Coordinates of C-alpha atoms in Angstrom, one line a residue:
M1 CA -19.8 1.9 24.4
L2 CA -18.4 3.2 21.1
K3 CA -19.6 0.2 19.1
S4 CA -23.1 0.5 20.6
F5 CA -23.2 4.2 19.8
I6 CA -22.2 3.5 16.2
I7 CA -24.8 0.7 15.8
R8 CA -27.6 2.8 17.3
S9 CA -26.8 5.6 14.9
I10 CA -26.7 3.4 11.9
C11 CA -29.9 1.7 12.9
L12 CA -31.5 5.1 13.3
L13 CA -30.6 6.0 9.8
V14 CA -31.8 2.6 8.5
L15 CA -35.2 3.1 10.2
I16 CA -35.6 6.6 8.8
A17 CA -34.5 5.4 5.3
S18 CA -36.5 2.1 5.1
P19 CA -40.0 3.6 4.4
L20 CA -38.4 5.9 1.8
A21 CA -36.6 3.0 0.1
L22 CA -39.9 1.5 -0.9
A23 CA -40.6 4.5 -3.0
G24 CA -37.8 3.7 -5.4
N25 CA -35.0 5.7 -3.8
N26 CA -31.5 4.3 -3.4
T27 CA -29.3 3.2 -0.4
V28 CA -25.6 2.8 -0.7
I29 CA -23.3 0.8 1.8
R30 CA -19.6 1.4 1.2
I31 CA -16.5 -0.2 2.8
G32 CA -12.9 0.5 2.0
G33 CA -9.6 1.6 3.4
F34 CA -6.4 3.7 3.1
Y35 CA -3.2 4.4 5.0
A36 CA -3.2 7.1 7.7
N37 CA -0.2 9.1 9.0
T38 CA -0.5 10.2 12.6
D39 CA 1.4 12.5 14.9
S40 CA 0.1 12.5 18.4
T41 CA 1.6 14.0 21.6
I42 CA 0.6 14.6 25.2
D43 CA 2.0 17.3 27.5
V44 CA 3.6 15.7 30.7
N45 CA 5.8 16.8 33.5
D46 CA 9.5 16.1 34.1
P47 CA 9.7 14.5 37.6
I48 CA 13.3 15.6 38.0
L49 CA 13.2 19.2 36.8
G50 CA 9.5 19.8 37.5
N51 CA 8.8 21.5 34.2
A52 CA 6.4 20.4 31.4
F53 CA 7.5 18.8 28.2
T54 CA 5.9 17.1 25.2
L55 CA 5.9 13.4 25.0
D56 CA 5.5 12.0 21.5
F57 CA 3.4 8.8 21.1
E58 CA 5.2 7.8 17.9
S59 CA 8.9 8.6 18.6
D60 CA 9.0 8.1 22.4
L61 CA 6.4 5.4 22.9
K62 CA 6.9 3.6 19.5
L63 CA 3.3 3.7 18.2
E64 CA 3.1 3.3 14.4
E65 CA 3.2 6.5 12.4
S66 CA 1.4 4.9 9.4
Q67 CA -1.3 2.3 9.5
F68 CA -4.1 0.9 7.4
L69 CA -7.3 2.7 8.2
P70 CA -10.7 1.1 7.5
F71 CA -13.8 3.1 6.9
F72 CA -17.5 2.6 6.5
E73 CA -20.1 4.7 4.9
F74 CA -23.9 4.5 4.7
S75 CA -26.0 6.9 2.6
H76 CA -29.6 7.1 1.5
H77 CA -30.9 9.3 -1.3
F78 CA -34.6 10.0 -1.1
N79 CA -37.3 12.3 -2.5
D80 CA -35.1 13.1 -5.5
R81 CA -32.8 15.7 -3.8
H82 CA -32.2 14.6 -0.2
I83 CA -29.5 12.5 1.3
L84 CA -28.9 11.1 4.8
Y85 CA -25.4 9.7 5.5
V86 CA -23.2 8.3 8.3
D87 CA -19.5 7.4 8.1
W88 CA -17.0 6.0 10.5
K89 CA -13.2 5.8 10.6
Q90 CA -10.9 4.3 13.2
L91 CA -7.2 4.2 14.0
H92 CA -6.3 1.8 16.9
R93 CA -2.7 1.5 17.9
N94 CA -0.7 -0.3 20.6
A95 CA 3.0 -0.6 21.3
L96 CA 5.3 -2.0 24.0
V97 CA 8.4 -0.1 25.1
Q98 CA 10.8 -2.5 26.9
S99 CA 12.6 0.4 28.7
V100 CA 11.2 3.9 29.0
E101 CA 14.0 6.4 28.2
K102 CA 12.2 9.6 29.5
P103 CA 10.6 9.5 33.0
F104 CA 7.3 11.5 33.1
Q105 CA 4.3 12.3 35.1
F106 CA 0.7 13.1 33.9
T107 CA -2.5 14.0 35.6
W108 CA -6.0 12.6 34.8
D109 CA -9.0 13.1 37.0
D110 CA -7.0 15.0 39.6
K111 CA -4.6 12.1 40.1
T112 CA -1.0 12.4 39.2
Y113 CA 0.7 9.3 37.8
D114 CA 4.5 8.6 37.7
V115 CA 6.3 6.6 35.0
K116 CA 9.9 6.0 35.8
S117 CA 12.7 5.5 33.3
G118 CA 13.7 1.9 32.7
I119 CA 10.3 0.3 33.2
S120 CA 8.4 -1.7 30.6
L121 CA 5.4 0.4 29.3
D122 CA 2.5 -0.8 27.1
S123 CA 0.8 2.2 25.5
T124 CA -2.5 2.4 23.7
L125 CA -4.0 5.2 21.7
N126 CA -7.3 4.6 19.9
I127 CA -9.1 7.2 17.8
D128 CA -12.5 6.8 16.3
I129 CA -14.3 9.4 14.3
M130 CA -18.0 9.2 13.4
R131 CA -20.0 11.6 11.3
I132 CA -23.7 11.8 10.6
G133 CA -25.4 14.3 8.3
Y134 CA -27.8 15.5 5.7
G135 CA -27.2 16.6 2.1
Y136 CA -29.4 18.5 -0.4
D137 CA -28.9 18.4 -4.2
V138 CA -28.9 22.1 -5.3
W139 CA -28.3 21.5 -9.0
Q140 CA -29.3 18.4 -10.9
G141 CA -29.1 17.4 -14.6
D142 CA -29.3 14.3 -16.7
N143 CA -25.8 13.2 -15.8
Y144 CA -24.7 15.3 -12.9
D145 CA -25.7 16.6 -9.4
V146 CA -24.1 19.1 -7.0
G147 CA -25.2 19.6 -3.4
V148 CA -24.4 21.0 0.0
S149 CA -24.2 19.1 3.3
V150 CA -24.4 19.8 7.0
G151 CA -23.6 17.3 9.7
L152 CA -22.2 16.4 13.1
H153 CA -19.1 14.5 14.0
A154 CA -17.6 13.2 17.2
M155 CA -14.2 11.9 18.2
F156 CA -13.6 9.0 20.6
I157 CA -10.1 9.0 22.1
K158 CA -8.9 6.2 24.4
T159 CA -5.5 6.4 26.0
A160 CA -4.1 3.7 28.2
F161 CA -0.7 3.0 29.9
K162 CA 0.1 -0.4 31.4
G163 CA 3.1 -1.1 33.5
K164 CA 4.6 -0.4 36.9
I165 CA 3.0 3.0 37.2
G166 CA 2.9 5.0 40.4
I167 CA 0.2 7.3 41.9
C168 CA 1.7 10.4 43.5
D169 CA 0.7 12.2 46.6
A170 CA -0.3 15.7 45.7
S171 CA 1.0 17.1 49.0
T172 CA 4.6 16.2 47.9
E173 CA 4.6 18.9 45.2
N174 CA 4.5 16.3 42.4
R175 CA 7.9 14.8 43.2
C176 CA 6.4 11.4 44.0
P177 CA 9.0 10.1 46.6
D178 CA 6.5 7.4 47.6
T179 CA 4.1 5.8 45.1
I180 CA 1.4 3.2 45.0
D181 CA 1.8 1.0 41.9
V182 CA -1.2 0.5 39.6
P183 CA -1.2 -2.1 36.7
K184 CA -3.1 0.0 34.2
V185 CA -4.3 3.6 33.7
V186 CA -7.0 4.4 31.2
D187 CA -8.4 7.7 30.1
E188 CA -11.3 8.0 27.7
K189 CA -12.4 11.3 26.0
L190 CA -15.4 12.0 23.9
S191 CA -15.8 15.3 22.0
A192 CA -19.4 16.7 22.0
P193 CA -21.0 16.3 18.6
L194 CA -19.5 19.1 16.5
P195 CA -20.8 20.6 13.2
D196 CA -19.2 20.3 9.8
I197 CA -20.3 21.7 6.5
G198 CA -19.4 20.7 2.9
V199 CA -20.2 20.4 -0.8
Y200 CA -20.4 17.3 -3.0
G201 CA -21.0 16.4 -6.6
A202 CA -21.1 13.6 -9.2
Y203 CA -20.8 13.6 -13.0
E204 CA -21.4 10.6 -15.3
F205 CA -18.8 11.1 -18.1
Y206 CA -19.4 7.7 -19.7
P207 CA -22.2 5.1 -19.2
G208 CA -21.3 3.2 -16.0
F209 CA -18.5 5.6 -15.0
K210 CA -18.8 8.6 -12.7
L211 CA -16.5 11.3 -11.5
N212 CA -17.5 12.2 -7.9
G213 CA -16.1 14.1 -5.0
H214 CA -16.8 16.0 -1.8
A215 CA -15.2 18.6 0.5
Q216 CA -16.0 19.1 4.2
Y217 CA -14.6 21.5 6.7
F218 CA -14.9 22.2 10.4
Y219 CA -13.0 24.3 13.0
I220 CA -13.8 25.2 16.6
K221 CA -12.1 26.8 19.6
L222 CA -14.2 26.4 22.7
D223 CA -13.1 26.3 26.4
D224 CA -10.6 23.4 26.6
L225 CA -11.1 22.1 23.1
K226 CA -9.5 23.4 19.9
G227 CA -9.5 21.5 16.6
G228 CA -10.3 21.3 13.0
L229 CA -11.3 18.8 10.3
V230 CA -10.7 18.9 6.5
D231 CA -11.9 16.1 4.2
V232 CA -11.4 16.4 0.4
R233 CA -12.0 13.5 -1.9
L234 CA -12.0 13.1 -5.7
G235 CA -12.5 9.8 -7.4
V236 CA -13.9 7.7 -10.2
E237 CA -16.7 5.2 -9.6
A238 CA -17.1 2.2 -12.0
E239 CA -20.2 0.0 -12.2
I240 CA -19.3 -3.7 -11.8
S241 CA -22.9 -4.8 -12.0
E242 CA -26.3 -3.3 -11.5
N243 CA -25.8 -3.2 -7.7
W244 CA -22.1 -3.3 -7.2
H245 CA -19.7 -0.4 -7.8
M246 CA -15.9 0.1 -7.2
T247 CA -14.3 3.5 -6.5
A248 CA -10.7 4.6 -6.8
A249 CA -10.1 8.0 -5.3
F250 CA -7.5 10.5 -4.1
N251 CA -8.2 11.7 -0.6
Y252 CA -6.9 14.5 1.6
Y253 CA -8.0 14.0 5.2
E254 CA -6.8 15.8 8.2
V255 CA -7.9 16.0 11.9
D256 CA -6.1 18.3 14.3
V257 CA -7.5 18.3 17.9
E258 CA -6.1 19.7 21.1
Y259 CA -7.6 19.1 24.6
A260 CA -6.3 21.3 27.4
S261 CA -6.5 20.1 31.0
T262 CA -5.7 22.0 34.1
F263 CA -4.8 20.4 37.4
T264 CA -6.8 22.8 39.6
E265 CA -5.2 21.9 42.9
A266 CA -1.8 23.1 41.8
D267 CA -2.8 25.1 38.7
I268 CA -0.4 23.1 36.6
K269 CA -1.2 22.3 33.0
L270 CA -0.8 18.6 32.5
A271 CA -2.1 15.8 30.2
D272 CA -2.9 18.1 27.3
Y273 CA -3.5 16.2 24.1
N274 CA -2.4 17.3 20.7
I275 CA -3.4 14.8 18.1
Y276 CA -2.7 15.4 14.4
Y277 CA -4.1 12.7 12.1
S278 CA -3.7 13.0 8.3
F279 CA -3.9 11.1 5.1
T280 CA -3.0 12.2 1.6
G281 CA -3.1 9.5 -1.1
P282 CA -5.1 6.9 -2.9
M283 CA -8.0 4.9 -1.4
L284 CA -10.1 2.0 -2.7
S285 CA -13.7 1.1 -1.8
I286 CA -16.5 -1.2 -2.9
S287 CA -20.2 -0.3 -2.5
Y288 CA -23.5 -2.1 -2.8
Q289 CA -26.5 0.0 -4.0
F290 CA -30.1 -1.1 -3.6

């Protein structure tokens, strides 16, 4: 579903851009990567004490804190001042805990699941972020341009637990004395397309070398969703050939999102997500322009 959504969005931009490309405008396809630092938690229930506590995906479930993050960007500059762009970042992680130390319960879709201490648990947390937007060059010169951008971004979050997991009977006040084992539990969340705004610019300080950068920002608090996004990048682009370019940049990237969930039958807050995903450091990319 995620891949087909990405492909459809990219194809849409290509279809829009194709007639304009014939008019001598330029299209850039860029791929690259950097390392991301992630801190992600989920609010669960203690089956013994009955109170809520925070389960950490990295320290408790052994998901990697730092991992290589690939990214993809597509942009099309047309009619001198206008830009269409789409970009995609992903962070997919999986880890196996041979023996769970903290027993916990969580609720998805009005079903309460029970994970007992000592069991083997395979955990998955996949995060994909896609943005699509439009930019306009406000100021232009012989060797520089500065513009503003508006866009939409969406987050795809997939969480899965695999092991000897039980389904509780709600009438037993969440104590789960008797459970039905299930081999795998999967929860997929998709944030509605949310707006972001930004500025960007480029300056050619020497033939074939450009200093470029952008800054984008977003924050929202709405119903059961609260989150923000900050993306600041500053780099140097070098021309390898007429069509190929390489960029070395310094990037500050941060996503902080919280999903609140209420188990209406007992009015207990369970399975809240708190995902903090950040990167500060160098990144490398290569691009093809036509």
